[in-house]
Short mmCIF file of C-alpha atoms and ligand atoms in Angstrom, two decimals:
data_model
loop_
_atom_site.label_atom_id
_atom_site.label_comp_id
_atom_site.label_asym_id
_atom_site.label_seq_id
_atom_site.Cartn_x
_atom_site.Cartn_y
_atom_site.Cartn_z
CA UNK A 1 -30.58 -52.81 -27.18
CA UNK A 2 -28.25 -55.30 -28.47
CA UNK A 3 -25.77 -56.90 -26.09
CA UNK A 4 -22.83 -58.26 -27.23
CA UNK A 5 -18.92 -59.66 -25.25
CA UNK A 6 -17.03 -61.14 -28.23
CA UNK A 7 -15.44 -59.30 -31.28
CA UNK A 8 -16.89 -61.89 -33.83
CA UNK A 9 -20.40 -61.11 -32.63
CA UNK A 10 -20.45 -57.32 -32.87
CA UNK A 11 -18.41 -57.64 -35.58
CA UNK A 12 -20.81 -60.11 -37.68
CA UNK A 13 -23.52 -57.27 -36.42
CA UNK A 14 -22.47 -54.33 -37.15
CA UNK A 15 -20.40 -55.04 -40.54
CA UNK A 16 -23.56 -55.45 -42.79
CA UNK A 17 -25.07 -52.04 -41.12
CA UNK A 18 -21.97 -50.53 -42.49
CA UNK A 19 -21.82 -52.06 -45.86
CA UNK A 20 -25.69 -51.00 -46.34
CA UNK A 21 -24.01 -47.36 -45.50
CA UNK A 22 -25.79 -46.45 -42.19
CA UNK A 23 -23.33 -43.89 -40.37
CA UNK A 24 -21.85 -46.00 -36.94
CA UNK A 25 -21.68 -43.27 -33.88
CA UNK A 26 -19.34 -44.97 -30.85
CA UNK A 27 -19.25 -44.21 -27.31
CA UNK A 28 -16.16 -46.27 -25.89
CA UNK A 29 -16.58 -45.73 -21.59
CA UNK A 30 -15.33 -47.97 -18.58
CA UNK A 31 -18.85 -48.19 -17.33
CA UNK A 32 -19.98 -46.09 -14.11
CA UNK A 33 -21.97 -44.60 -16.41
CA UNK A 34 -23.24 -40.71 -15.80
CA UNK A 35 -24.41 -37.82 -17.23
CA UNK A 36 -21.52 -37.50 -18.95
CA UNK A 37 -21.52 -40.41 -20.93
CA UNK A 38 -25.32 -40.43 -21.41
CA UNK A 39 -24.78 -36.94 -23.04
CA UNK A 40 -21.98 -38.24 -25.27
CA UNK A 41 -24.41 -40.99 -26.54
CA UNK A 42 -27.41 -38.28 -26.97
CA UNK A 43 -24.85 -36.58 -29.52
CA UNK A 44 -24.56 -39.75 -31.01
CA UNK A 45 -28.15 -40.62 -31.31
CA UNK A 46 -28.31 -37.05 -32.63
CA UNK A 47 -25.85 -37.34 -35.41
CA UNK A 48 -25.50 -41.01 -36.42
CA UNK A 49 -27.95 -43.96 -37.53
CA UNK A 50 -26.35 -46.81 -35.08
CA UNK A 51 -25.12 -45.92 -31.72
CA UNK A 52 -22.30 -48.37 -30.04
CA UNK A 53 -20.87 -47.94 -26.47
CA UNK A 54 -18.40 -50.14 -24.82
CA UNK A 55 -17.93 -50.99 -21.54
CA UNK A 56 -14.31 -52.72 -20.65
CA UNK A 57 -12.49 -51.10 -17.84
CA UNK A 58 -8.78 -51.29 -19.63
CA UNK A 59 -5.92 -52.30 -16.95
CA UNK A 60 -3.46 -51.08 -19.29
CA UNK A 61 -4.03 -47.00 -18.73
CA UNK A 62 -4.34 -47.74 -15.07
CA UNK A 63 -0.24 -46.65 -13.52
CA UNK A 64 -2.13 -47.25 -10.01
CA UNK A 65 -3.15 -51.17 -9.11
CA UNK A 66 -5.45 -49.39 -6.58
CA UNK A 67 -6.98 -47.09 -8.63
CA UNK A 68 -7.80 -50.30 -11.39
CA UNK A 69 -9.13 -52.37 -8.19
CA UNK A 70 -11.21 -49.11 -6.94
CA UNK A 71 -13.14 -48.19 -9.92
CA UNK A 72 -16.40 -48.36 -9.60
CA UNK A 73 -18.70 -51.16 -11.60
CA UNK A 74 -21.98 -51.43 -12.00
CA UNK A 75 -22.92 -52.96 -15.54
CA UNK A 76 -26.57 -53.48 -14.42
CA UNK A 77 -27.11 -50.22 -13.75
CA UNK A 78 -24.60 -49.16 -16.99
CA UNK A 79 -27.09 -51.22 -19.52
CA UNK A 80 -30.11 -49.81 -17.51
CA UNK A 81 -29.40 -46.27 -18.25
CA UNK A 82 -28.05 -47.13 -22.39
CA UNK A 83 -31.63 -48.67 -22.88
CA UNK A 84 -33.33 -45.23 -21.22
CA UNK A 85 -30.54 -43.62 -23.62
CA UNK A 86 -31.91 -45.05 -26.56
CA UNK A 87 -28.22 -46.98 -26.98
CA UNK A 88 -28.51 -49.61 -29.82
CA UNK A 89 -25.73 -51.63 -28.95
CA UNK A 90 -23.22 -52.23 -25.73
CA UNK A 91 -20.20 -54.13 -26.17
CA UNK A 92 -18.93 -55.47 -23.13
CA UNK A 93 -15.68 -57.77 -24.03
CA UNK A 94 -13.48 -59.68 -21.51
CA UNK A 95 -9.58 -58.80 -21.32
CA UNK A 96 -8.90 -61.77 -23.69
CA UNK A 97 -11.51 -61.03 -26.27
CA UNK A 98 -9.39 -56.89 -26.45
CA UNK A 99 -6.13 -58.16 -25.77
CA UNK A 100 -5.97 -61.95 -26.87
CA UNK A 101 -2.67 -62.32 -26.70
CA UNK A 102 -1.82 -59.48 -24.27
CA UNK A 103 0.33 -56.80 -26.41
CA UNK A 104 0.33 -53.19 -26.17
CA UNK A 105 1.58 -50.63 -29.13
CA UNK A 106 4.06 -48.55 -28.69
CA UNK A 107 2.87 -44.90 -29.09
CA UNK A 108 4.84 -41.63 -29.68
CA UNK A 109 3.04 -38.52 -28.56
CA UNK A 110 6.01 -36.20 -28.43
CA UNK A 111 5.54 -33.40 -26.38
CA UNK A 112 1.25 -34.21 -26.37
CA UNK A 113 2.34 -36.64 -23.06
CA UNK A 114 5.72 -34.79 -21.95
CA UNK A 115 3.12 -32.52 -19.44
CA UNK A 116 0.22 -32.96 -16.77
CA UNK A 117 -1.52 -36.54 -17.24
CA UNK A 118 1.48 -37.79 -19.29
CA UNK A 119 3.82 -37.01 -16.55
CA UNK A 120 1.72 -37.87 -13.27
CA UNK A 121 0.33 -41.23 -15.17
CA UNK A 122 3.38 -42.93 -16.96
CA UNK A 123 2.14 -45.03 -19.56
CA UNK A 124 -1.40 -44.53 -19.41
CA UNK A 125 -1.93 -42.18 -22.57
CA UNK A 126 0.33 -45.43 -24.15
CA UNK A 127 -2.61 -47.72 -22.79
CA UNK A 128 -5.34 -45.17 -23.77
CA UNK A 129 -4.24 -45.61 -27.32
CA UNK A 130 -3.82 -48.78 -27.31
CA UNK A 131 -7.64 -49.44 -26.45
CA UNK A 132 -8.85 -47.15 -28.21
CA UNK A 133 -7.16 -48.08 -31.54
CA UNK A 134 -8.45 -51.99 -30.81
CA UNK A 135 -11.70 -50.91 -30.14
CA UNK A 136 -11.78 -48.53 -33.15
CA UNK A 137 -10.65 -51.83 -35.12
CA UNK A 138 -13.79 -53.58 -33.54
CA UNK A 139 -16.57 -51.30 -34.24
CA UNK A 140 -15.21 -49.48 -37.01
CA UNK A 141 -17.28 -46.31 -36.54
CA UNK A 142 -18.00 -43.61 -38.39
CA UNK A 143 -17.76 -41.06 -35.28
CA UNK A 144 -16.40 -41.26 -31.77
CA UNK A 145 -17.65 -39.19 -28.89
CA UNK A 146 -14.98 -38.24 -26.11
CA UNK A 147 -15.59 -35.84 -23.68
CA UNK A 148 -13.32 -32.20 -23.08
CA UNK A 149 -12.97 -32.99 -19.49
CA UNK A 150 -10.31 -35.55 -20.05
CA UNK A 151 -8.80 -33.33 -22.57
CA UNK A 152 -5.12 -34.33 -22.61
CA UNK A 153 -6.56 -37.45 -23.60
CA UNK A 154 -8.59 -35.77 -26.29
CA UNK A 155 -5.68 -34.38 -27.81
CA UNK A 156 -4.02 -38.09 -27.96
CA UNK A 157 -6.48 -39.69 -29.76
CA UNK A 158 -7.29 -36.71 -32.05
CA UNK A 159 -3.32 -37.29 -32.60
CA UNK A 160 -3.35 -41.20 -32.96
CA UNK A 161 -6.35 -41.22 -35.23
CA UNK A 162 -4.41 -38.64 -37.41
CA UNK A 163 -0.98 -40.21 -37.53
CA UNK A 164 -2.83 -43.62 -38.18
CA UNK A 165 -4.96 -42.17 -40.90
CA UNK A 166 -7.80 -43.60 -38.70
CA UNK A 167 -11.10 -43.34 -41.27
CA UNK A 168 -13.12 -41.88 -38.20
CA UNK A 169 -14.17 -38.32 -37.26
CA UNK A 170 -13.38 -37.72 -33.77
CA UNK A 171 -16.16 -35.28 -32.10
CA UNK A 172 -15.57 -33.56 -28.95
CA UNK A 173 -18.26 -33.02 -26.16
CA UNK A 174 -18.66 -30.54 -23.69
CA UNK A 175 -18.11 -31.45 -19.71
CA UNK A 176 -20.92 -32.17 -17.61
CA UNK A 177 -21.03 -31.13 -14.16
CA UNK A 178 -23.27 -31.88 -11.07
CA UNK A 179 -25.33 -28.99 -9.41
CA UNK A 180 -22.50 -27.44 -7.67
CA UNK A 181 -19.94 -27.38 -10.10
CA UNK A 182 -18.14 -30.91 -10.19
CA UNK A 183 -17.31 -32.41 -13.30
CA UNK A 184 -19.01 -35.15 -13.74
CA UNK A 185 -16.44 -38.55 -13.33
CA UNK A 186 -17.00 -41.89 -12.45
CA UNK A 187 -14.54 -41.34 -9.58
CA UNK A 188 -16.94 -39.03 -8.29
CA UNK A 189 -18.59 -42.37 -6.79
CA UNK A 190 -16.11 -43.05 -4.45
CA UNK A 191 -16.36 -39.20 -2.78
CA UNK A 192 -18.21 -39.02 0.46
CA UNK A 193 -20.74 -36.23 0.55
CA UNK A 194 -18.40 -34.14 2.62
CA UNK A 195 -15.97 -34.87 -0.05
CA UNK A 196 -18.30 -33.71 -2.86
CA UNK A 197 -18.59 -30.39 -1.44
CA UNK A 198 -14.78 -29.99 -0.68
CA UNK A 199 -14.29 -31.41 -4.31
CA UNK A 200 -15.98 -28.44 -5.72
CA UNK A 201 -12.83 -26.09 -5.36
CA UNK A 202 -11.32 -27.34 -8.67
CA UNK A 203 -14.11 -25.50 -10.46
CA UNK A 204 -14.45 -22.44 -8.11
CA UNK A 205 -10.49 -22.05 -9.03
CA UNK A 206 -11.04 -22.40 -12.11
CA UNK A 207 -13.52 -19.71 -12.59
CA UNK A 208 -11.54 -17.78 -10.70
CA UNK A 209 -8.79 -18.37 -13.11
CA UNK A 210 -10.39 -16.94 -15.59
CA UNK A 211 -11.83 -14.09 -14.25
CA UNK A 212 -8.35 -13.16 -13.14
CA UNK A 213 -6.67 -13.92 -16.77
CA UNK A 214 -8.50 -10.04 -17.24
CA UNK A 215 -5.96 -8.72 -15.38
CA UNK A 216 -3.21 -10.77 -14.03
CA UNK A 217 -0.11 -12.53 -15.29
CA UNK A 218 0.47 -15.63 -15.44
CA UNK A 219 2.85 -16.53 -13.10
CA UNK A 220 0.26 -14.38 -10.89
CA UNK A 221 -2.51 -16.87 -11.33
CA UNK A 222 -0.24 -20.07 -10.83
CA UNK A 223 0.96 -18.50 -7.15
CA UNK A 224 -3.02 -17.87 -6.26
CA UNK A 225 -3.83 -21.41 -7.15
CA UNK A 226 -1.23 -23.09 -5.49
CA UNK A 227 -2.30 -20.13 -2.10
CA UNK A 228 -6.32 -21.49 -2.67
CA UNK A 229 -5.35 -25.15 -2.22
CA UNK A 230 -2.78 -24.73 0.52
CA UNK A 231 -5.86 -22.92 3.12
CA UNK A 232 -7.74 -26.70 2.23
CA UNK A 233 -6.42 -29.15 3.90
CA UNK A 234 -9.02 -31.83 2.48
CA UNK A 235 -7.63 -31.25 -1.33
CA UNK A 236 -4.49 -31.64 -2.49
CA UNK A 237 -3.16 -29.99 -5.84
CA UNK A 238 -0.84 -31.64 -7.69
CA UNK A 239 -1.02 -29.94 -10.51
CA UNK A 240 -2.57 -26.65 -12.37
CA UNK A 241 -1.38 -25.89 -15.31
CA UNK A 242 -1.83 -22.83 -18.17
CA UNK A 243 -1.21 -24.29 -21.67
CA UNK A 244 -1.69 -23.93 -25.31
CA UNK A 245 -4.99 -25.40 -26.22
CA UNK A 246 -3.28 -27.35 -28.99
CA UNK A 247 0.43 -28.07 -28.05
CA UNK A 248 -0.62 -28.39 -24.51
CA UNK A 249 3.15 -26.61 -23.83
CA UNK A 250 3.14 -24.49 -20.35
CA UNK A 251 2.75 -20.53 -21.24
CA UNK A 252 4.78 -17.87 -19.15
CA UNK A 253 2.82 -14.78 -20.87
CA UNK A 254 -0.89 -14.27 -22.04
CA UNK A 255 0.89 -13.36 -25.05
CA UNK A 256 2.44 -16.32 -26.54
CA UNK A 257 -0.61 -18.27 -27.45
CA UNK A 258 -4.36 -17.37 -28.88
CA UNK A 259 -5.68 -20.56 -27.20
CA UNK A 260 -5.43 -21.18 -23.98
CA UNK A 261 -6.90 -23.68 -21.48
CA UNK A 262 -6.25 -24.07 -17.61
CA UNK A 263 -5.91 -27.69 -16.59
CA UNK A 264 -6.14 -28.78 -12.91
CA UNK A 265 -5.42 -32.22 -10.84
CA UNK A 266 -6.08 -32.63 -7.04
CA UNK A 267 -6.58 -35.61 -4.84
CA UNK A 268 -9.79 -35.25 -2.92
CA UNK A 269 -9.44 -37.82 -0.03
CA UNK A 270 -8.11 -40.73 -1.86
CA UNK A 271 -9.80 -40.04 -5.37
CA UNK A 272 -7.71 -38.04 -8.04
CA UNK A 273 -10.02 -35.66 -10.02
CA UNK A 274 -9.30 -33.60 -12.99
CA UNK A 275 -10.61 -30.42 -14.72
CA UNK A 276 -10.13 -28.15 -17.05
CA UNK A 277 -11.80 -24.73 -18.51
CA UNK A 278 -10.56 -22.77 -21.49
CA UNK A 279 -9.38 -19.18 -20.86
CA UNK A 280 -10.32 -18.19 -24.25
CA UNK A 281 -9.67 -18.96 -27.81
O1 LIG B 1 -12.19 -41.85 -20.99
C1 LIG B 1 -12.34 -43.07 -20.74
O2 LIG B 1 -13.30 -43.50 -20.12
C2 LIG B 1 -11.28 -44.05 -21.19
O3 LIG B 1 -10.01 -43.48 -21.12
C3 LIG B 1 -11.55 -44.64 -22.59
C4 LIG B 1 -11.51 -43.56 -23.66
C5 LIG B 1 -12.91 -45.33 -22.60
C6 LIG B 1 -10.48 -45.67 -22.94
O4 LIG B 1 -10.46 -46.72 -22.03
#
């Protein structure tokens, strides 16, 4: 596997693949690499000739200082599991080599970050973009991989690449989830094993969720979530949300939209995890 930190490097590397018309498939992570990521890079391997992943936690989607000084890191470990992964190439800039001189874009979402992530995390959909546009600029791939468990933020860049007339195809992957039911998150890391168990209760609701969308309203469902979380005292909702798969705007009957997803956030000690599951479409 190739390992490169500066954009003139992977940029002097990859170019001539690109002009020789190999397809470029691109992974962009902030390392704490798991299942999740692994399987975004397998559908990369599966679909395109060269596969890129970057590592670069970005301080500029991060509201919370604590949260940026808390996530996990291990790029040892990261570039161990790429090479198992069959990863050709990790990029792994510096904050000066993605932001040299330190501005960020100015993004409008419209109502895409008026809801959920958009309104617990001011500004970081802003700094999603922002990276992922630069990075996008870098690699210049062909594909990018993002996975549905983050998929406010799936919606965003599906939006950005659009309104930017970005040449790449964005490809959604499916969410990975440990043994009992956790989506799989880099956060996950800093969960005690009691907390791993407790954590669990975003997916049991959700199922729940949907086995109840057979028969109960909506307003219904939100007053059984919010009833579930208040008997656990070790998670904390903040919020759970039905929405319109594509407009992500809150629905008050079954009836108003054909796709609809459940979206869930809930602070598990003091880790904030998030989940979703679609009710149907
Ligand atoms: O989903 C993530 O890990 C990050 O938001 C991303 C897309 C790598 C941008 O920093």
């Amino acid at each position: 596997m190739e390992k490169f930190e500066t954009v003139s490097h992977i940029r002097d590397f990859l170019q001539p693949i690109k002009r020789s018309g190999k397809k470029i498939g691109f992974v962009p992570t902030m390392g704490a690499l798991h299942e999740g990521h692994i399987s975004l890079i397998k559908e990369a391997r599966n679909d395109t000739d060269v596969v890129v992943c970057s590592i670069f936690v970005n301080p500029k989607q991060f509201n919370n200082p604590e949260d940026l000084e808390k996530y996990p890191r291990d790029i040892a470990r990261d570039i161990h599991l790429l090479e198992i992964a069959d990863c050709d190439v990790v990029f792994i800039p510096s904050e000066q080599e993605i932001y040299p001189d330190d501005k960020s874009e100015n993004f409008d979402f419209g109502l895409l970050e008026n809801v959920m992530e958009g309104t617990f995390r001011p500004g970081h959909f802003n700094g999603v973009a922002t990276v992922v546009k630069r990075l996008f600029e870098i690699v210049d791939p062909d594909n990018a991989y993002f996975g549905l468990k983050d998929y406010q933020q799936l919606l965003i860049v599906y939006k950005m690449t659009k309104d930017l007339k970005l040449p790449v195809e964005i490809i959604p992957c499916p969410i990975v989830r440990e043994k009992n039911g956790l989506a799989m998150s880099s956060r996950n890391e800093r969960l005690s094993a009691e907390e791993r168990e407790q954590a669990t209760l975003l997916y049991e609701t959700l199922k729940m969720v949907k086995i109840r969308s057979g028969y109960a309203s909506v307003g219904e469902i939100s007053s059984f979530v919010e009833q579930q979380f208040r008997r656990n005292k070790f998670v904390k909702l903040e919020y759970f949300e039905i929405v319109d798969m594509y407009t992500l705007q809150p629905l008050k009957t079954w009836a108003s939209s054909n796709n609809v997803i459940a979206c869930i956030a809930a602070w598990v000690g003091p880790v904030r995890l998030i989940d979703n599951m679609i009710i149907f479409s």
